[in-house]
């Protein structure tokens, strides 16, 4: 009984991360965190320099489209914090192989490039990545505090 009372007393102060889907709308340059089919957070994003269409090969500067998963967090890279996306999928690899192309990889959600001195609001006003999804550093901190590795991410135009 004492354990139950303690649990009920602490429950209002507990922070639960129940984000069950990340959704990216490339056409609107928005990333949404979704919990139980309800948008809980919305972020402005920047994409690859050629954002329209699905990534088909290394160097095309496109952001992939489809269902992927958040994999692992990197704290030490050329960008302020990042989380890897499971691109390329088996379908992506097979599609590239048919046309004898390298599907590329290393697609992440990340903050600004380390050493960036321009205001985040300015940098995020245009597409500047090579195919990744970029958030401001402040938004990246919020994002990583709310999502877990393994969370699905749907990316669409």
PDB file of C-alpha atoms in Angstrom:
ATOM      1  CA  UNK A   1       0.000   0.000   0.000  1.00  0.00           C
ATOM      2  CA  UNK A   2       2.833   2.426   0.839  1.00  0.00           C
ATOM      3  CA  UNK A   3       4.423   1.760  -2.579  1.00  0.00           C
ATOM      4  CA  UNK A   4       1.140   2.517  -4.329  1.00  0.00           C
ATOM      5  CA  UNK A   5       0.719   5.784  -2.400  1.00  0.00           C
ATOM      6  CA  UNK A   6       4.294   6.773  -3.215  1.00  0.00           C
ATOM      7  CA  UNK A   7       3.735   5.997  -6.909  1.00  0.00           C
ATOM      8  CA  UNK A   8       0.507   8.004  -7.004  1.00  0.00           C
ATOM      9  CA  UNK A   9       2.212  10.903  -5.236  1.00  0.00           C
ATOM     10  CA  UNK A  10       5.123  10.998  -7.697  1.00  0.00           C
ATOM     11  CA  UNK A  11       3.096  10.331 -10.867  1.00  0.00           C
ATOM     12  CA  UNK A  12       2.209  13.981 -11.637  1.00  0.00           C
ATOM     13  CA  UNK A  13       5.921  14.859 -11.633  1.00  0.00           C
ATOM     14  CA  UNK A  14       7.088  11.994 -13.817  1.00  0.00           C
ATOM     15  CA  UNK A  15       8.009  12.764 -17.411  1.00  0.00           C
ATOM     16  CA  UNK A  16       6.943  10.133 -19.909  1.00  0.00           C
ATOM     17  CA  UNK A  17       8.142   9.984 -23.492  1.00  0.00           C
ATOM     18  CA  UNK A  18       5.429   8.295 -25.486  1.00  0.00           C
ATOM     19  CA  UNK A  19       6.258   9.583 -28.967  1.00  0.00           C
ATOM     20  CA  UNK A  20       5.302   6.653 -31.173  1.00  0.00           C
ATOM     21  CA  UNK A  21       5.900   8.213 -34.600  1.00  0.00           C
ATOM     22  CA  UNK A  22       7.990  10.939 -36.200  1.00  0.00           C
ATOM     23  CA  UNK A  23       6.459  12.345 -39.362  1.00  0.00           C
ATOM     24  CA  UNK A  24       8.278  14.547 -41.864  1.00  0.00           C
ATOM     25  CA  UNK A  25       6.342  16.590 -44.431  1.00  0.00           C
ATOM     26  CA  UNK A  26       9.053  17.608 -46.885  1.00  0.00           C
ATOM     27  CA  UNK A  27       6.738  19.910 -48.853  1.00  0.00           C
ATOM     28  CA  UNK A  28       5.966  21.970 -45.724  1.00  0.00           C
ATOM     29  CA  UNK A  29       9.485  21.684 -44.256  1.00  0.00           C
ATOM     30  CA  UNK A  30       8.007  20.383 -41.005  1.00  0.00           C
ATOM     31  CA  UNK A  31       8.778  17.523 -38.631  1.00  0.00           C
ATOM     32  CA  UNK A  32       6.036  16.353 -36.270  1.00  0.00           C
ATOM     33  CA  UNK A  33       6.217  14.236 -33.134  1.00  0.00           C
ATOM     34  CA  UNK A  34       3.118  12.109 -32.780  1.00  0.00           C
ATOM     35  CA  UNK A  35       1.752  10.405 -29.702  1.00  0.00           C
ATOM     36  CA  UNK A  36      -1.412   8.290 -29.961  1.00  0.00           C
ATOM     37  CA  UNK A  37      -2.212   9.795 -33.395  1.00  0.00           C
ATOM     38  CA  UNK A  38      -1.953  13.345 -31.977  1.00  0.00           C
ATOM     39  CA  UNK A  39       0.753  15.884 -32.905  1.00  0.00           C
ATOM     40  CA  UNK A  40       2.570  16.914 -29.742  1.00  0.00           C
ATOM     41  CA  UNK A  41       5.444  18.934 -31.246  1.00  0.00           C
ATOM     42  CA  UNK A  42       6.180  20.621 -34.560  1.00  0.00           C
ATOM     43  CA  UNK A  43       9.616  21.698 -35.805  1.00  0.00           C
ATOM     44  CA  UNK A  44      10.843  23.701 -38.803  1.00  0.00           C
ATOM     45  CA  UNK A  45      13.371  21.699 -40.834  1.00  0.00           C
ATOM     46  CA  UNK A  46      15.838  22.110 -43.658  1.00  0.00           C
ATOM     47  CA  UNK A  47      16.386  19.316 -46.178  1.00  0.00           C
ATOM     48  CA  UNK A  48      18.700  18.279 -48.971  1.00  0.00           C
ATOM     49  CA  UNK A  49      19.290  20.811 -51.726  1.00  0.00           C
ATOM     50  CA  UNK A  50      17.069  18.767 -54.109  1.00  0.00           C
ATOM     51  CA  UNK A  51      14.212  17.918 -51.738  1.00  0.00           C
ATOM     52  CA  UNK A  52      11.510  16.800 -54.164  1.00  0.00           C
ATOM     53  CA  UNK A  53      11.453  13.076 -54.848  1.00  0.00           C
ATOM     54  CA  UNK A  54      12.881  10.001 -53.168  1.00  0.00           C
ATOM     55  CA  UNK A  55      16.625   9.584 -52.695  1.00  0.00           C
ATOM     56  CA  UNK A  56      17.840   7.146 -55.340  1.00  0.00           C
ATOM     57  CA  UNK A  57      21.623   7.418 -55.216  1.00  0.00           C
ATOM     58  CA  UNK A  58      24.591   8.775 -53.339  1.00  0.00           C
ATOM     59  CA  UNK A  59      25.138  12.472 -54.029  1.00  0.00           C
ATOM     60  CA  UNK A  60      21.671  13.303 -55.407  1.00  0.00           C
ATOM     61  CA  UNK A  61      21.102  15.677 -52.448  1.00  0.00           C
ATOM     62  CA  UNK A  62      17.626  14.247 -51.855  1.00  0.00           C
ATOM     63  CA  UNK A  63      16.074  13.269 -48.563  1.00  0.00           C
ATOM     64  CA  UNK A  64      14.613   9.745 -48.697  1.00  0.00           C
ATOM     65  CA  UNK A  65      10.879   9.105 -48.567  1.00  0.00           C
ATOM     66  CA  UNK A  66       9.108   6.225 -46.883  1.00  0.00           C
ATOM     67  CA  UNK A  67       9.048   4.421 -43.530  1.00  0.00           C
ATOM     68  CA  UNK A  68      12.347   4.202 -41.689  1.00  0.00           C
ATOM     69  CA  UNK A  69      13.444   3.960 -38.044  1.00  0.00           C
ATOM     70  CA  UNK A  70      15.563   6.109 -35.749  1.00  0.00           C
ATOM     71  CA  UNK A  71      18.665   4.100 -34.928  1.00  0.00           C
ATOM     72  CA  UNK A  72      21.469   5.559 -32.816  1.00  0.00           C
ATOM     73  CA  UNK A  73      22.504   8.941 -31.463  1.00  0.00           C
ATOM     74  CA  UNK A  74      25.844  10.533 -32.348  1.00  0.00           C
ATOM     75  CA  UNK A  75      27.207  13.241 -30.079  1.00  0.00           C
ATOM     76  CA  UNK A  76      30.519  13.626 -31.924  1.00  0.00           C
ATOM     77  CA  UNK A  77      30.278  14.556 -35.592  1.00  0.00           C
ATOM     78  CA  UNK A  78      30.553  17.616 -37.830  1.00  0.00           C
ATOM     79  CA  UNK A  79      27.034  18.604 -36.723  1.00  0.00           C
ATOM     80  CA  UNK A  80      25.556  19.480 -33.374  1.00  0.00           C
ATOM     81  CA  UNK A  81      24.106  16.150 -32.186  1.00  0.00           C
ATOM     82  CA  UNK A  82      22.401  13.734 -34.542  1.00  0.00           C
ATOM     83  CA  UNK A  83      20.385  10.543 -34.764  1.00  0.00           C
ATOM     84  CA  UNK A  84      20.847   8.082 -37.607  1.00  0.00           C
ATOM     85  CA  UNK A  85      17.915   7.045 -39.838  1.00  0.00           C
ATOM     86  CA  UNK A  86      17.740   3.447 -41.114  1.00  0.00           C
ATOM     87  CA  UNK A  87      18.126   4.445 -44.789  1.00  0.00           C
ATOM     88  CA  UNK A  88      18.791   2.617 -47.074  1.00  0.00           C
ATOM     89  CA  UNK A  89      16.167  -0.069 -46.609  1.00  0.00           C
ATOM     90  CA  UNK A  90      16.332  -3.362 -48.462  1.00  0.00           C
ATOM     91  CA  UNK A  91      13.964  -1.910 -51.097  1.00  0.00           C
ATOM     92  CA  UNK A  92      16.234   1.136 -51.487  1.00  0.00           C
ATOM     93  CA  UNK A  93      19.295  -1.083 -51.971  1.00  0.00           C
ATOM     94  CA  UNK A  94      17.505  -3.326 -54.471  1.00  0.00           C
ATOM     95  CA  UNK A  95      16.190  -0.329 -56.423  1.00  0.00           C
ATOM     96  CA  UNK A  96      19.654   1.183 -56.648  1.00  0.00           C
ATOM     97  CA  UNK A  97      21.180  -2.162 -57.633  1.00  0.00           C
ATOM     98  CA  UNK A  98      18.790  -2.477 -60.599  1.00  0.00           C
ATOM     99  CA  UNK A  99      20.226   0.762 -62.012  1.00  0.00           C
ATOM    100  CA  UNK A 100      23.786  -0.039 -60.902  1.00  0.00           C
ATOM    101  CA  UNK A 101      23.791   2.874 -58.428  1.00  0.00           C
ATOM    102  CA  UNK A 102      25.051   3.362 -54.893  1.00  0.00           C
ATOM    103  CA  UNK A 103      21.960   4.208 -52.776  1.00  0.00           C
ATOM    104  CA  UNK A 104      24.063   6.242 -50.372  1.00  0.00           C
ATOM    105  CA  UNK A 105      23.455   6.270 -46.661  1.00  0.00           C
ATOM    106  CA  UNK A 106      24.472   8.122 -43.546  1.00  0.00           C
ATOM    107  CA  UNK A 107      21.124   9.940 -43.437  1.00  0.00           C
ATOM    108  CA  UNK A 108      20.440  11.627 -40.118  1.00  0.00           C
ATOM    109  CA  UNK A 109      18.379  14.160 -38.286  1.00  0.00           C
ATOM    110  CA  UNK A 110      20.944  16.646 -37.007  1.00  0.00           C
ATOM    111  CA  UNK A 111      21.499  20.136 -35.700  1.00  0.00           C
ATOM    112  CA  UNK A 112      23.499  22.871 -37.354  1.00  0.00           C
ATOM    113  CA  UNK A 113      27.031  22.340 -38.637  1.00  0.00           C
ATOM    114  CA  UNK A 114      29.596  22.804 -35.852  1.00  0.00           C
ATOM    115  CA  UNK A 115      31.072  26.294 -36.001  1.00  0.00           C
ATOM    116  CA  UNK A 116      28.023  27.779 -37.777  1.00  0.00           C
ATOM    117  CA  UNK A 117      27.916  31.468 -36.777  1.00  0.00           C
ATOM    118  CA  UNK A 118      24.835  32.596 -38.647  1.00  0.00           C
ATOM    119  CA  UNK A 119      21.535  32.707 -36.706  1.00  0.00           C
ATOM    120  CA  UNK A 120      19.642  29.389 -36.749  1.00  0.00           C
ATOM    121  CA  UNK A 121      16.521  31.126 -38.049  1.00  0.00           C
ATOM    122  CA  UNK A 122      18.459  32.250 -41.125  1.00  0.00           C
ATOM    123  CA  UNK A 123      20.189  28.901 -41.758  1.00  0.00           C
ATOM    124  CA  UNK A 124      16.906  27.020 -41.423  1.00  0.00           C
ATOM    125  CA  UNK A 125      15.239  29.293 -44.007  1.00  0.00           C
ATOM    126  CA  UNK A 126      16.775  27.358 -46.930  1.00  0.00           C
ATOM    127  CA  UNK A 127      17.639  23.745 -47.795  1.00  0.00           C
ATOM    128  CA  UNK A 128      21.324  23.165 -47.174  1.00  0.00           C
ATOM    129  CA  UNK A 129      21.984  19.516 -46.301  1.00  0.00           C
ATOM    130  CA  UNK A 130      23.172  16.723 -48.590  1.00  0.00           C
ATOM    131  CA  UNK A 131      20.009  14.729 -47.874  1.00  0.00           C
ATOM    132  CA  UNK A 132      19.673  14.828 -44.107  1.00  0.00           C
ATOM    133  CA  UNK A 133      16.970  16.527 -42.049  1.00  0.00           C
ATOM    134  CA  UNK A 134      18.279  19.542 -40.113  1.00  0.00           C
ATOM    135  CA  UNK A 135      16.853  21.151 -36.993  1.00  0.00           C
ATOM    136  CA  UNK A 136      18.116  24.121 -35.025  1.00  0.00           C
ATOM    137  CA  UNK A 137      20.379  23.069 -32.150  1.00  0.00           C
ATOM    138  CA  UNK A 138      17.730  23.993 -29.589  1.00  0.00           C
ATOM    139  CA  UNK A 139      15.114  21.958 -31.460  1.00  0.00           C
ATOM    140  CA  UNK A 140      17.573  19.061 -31.743  1.00  0.00           C
ATOM    141  CA  UNK A 141      17.952  18.977 -27.954  1.00  0.00           C
ATOM    142  CA  UNK A 142      14.171  18.949 -27.529  1.00  0.00           C
ATOM    143  CA  UNK A 143      13.758  16.286 -30.212  1.00  0.00           C
ATOM    144  CA  UNK A 144      16.337  13.947 -28.664  1.00  0.00           C
ATOM    145  CA  UNK A 145      14.792  14.373 -25.217  1.00  0.00           C
ATOM    146  CA  UNK A 146      11.423  13.146 -26.536  1.00  0.00           C
ATOM    147  CA  UNK A 147      12.192  10.301 -28.960  1.00  0.00           C
ATOM    148  CA  UNK A 148      13.809   6.929 -28.481  1.00  0.00           C
ATOM    149  CA  UNK A 149      15.919   4.757 -30.721  1.00  0.00           C
ATOM    150  CA  UNK A 150      13.659   2.444 -32.705  1.00  0.00           C
ATOM    151  CA  UNK A 151      10.888   5.016 -33.188  1.00  0.00           C
ATOM    152  CA  UNK A 152       9.440   4.853 -36.717  1.00  0.00           C
ATOM    153  CA  UNK A 153       9.834   7.888 -38.968  1.00  0.00           C
ATOM    154  CA  UNK A 154       7.606   8.486 -42.002  1.00  0.00           C
ATOM    155  CA  UNK A 155       9.086  10.858 -44.565  1.00  0.00           C
ATOM    156  CA  UNK A 156       6.852  12.077 -47.399  1.00  0.00           C
ATOM    157  CA  UNK A 157       6.455  14.879 -49.873  1.00  0.00           C
TER     158      UNK A 157
END
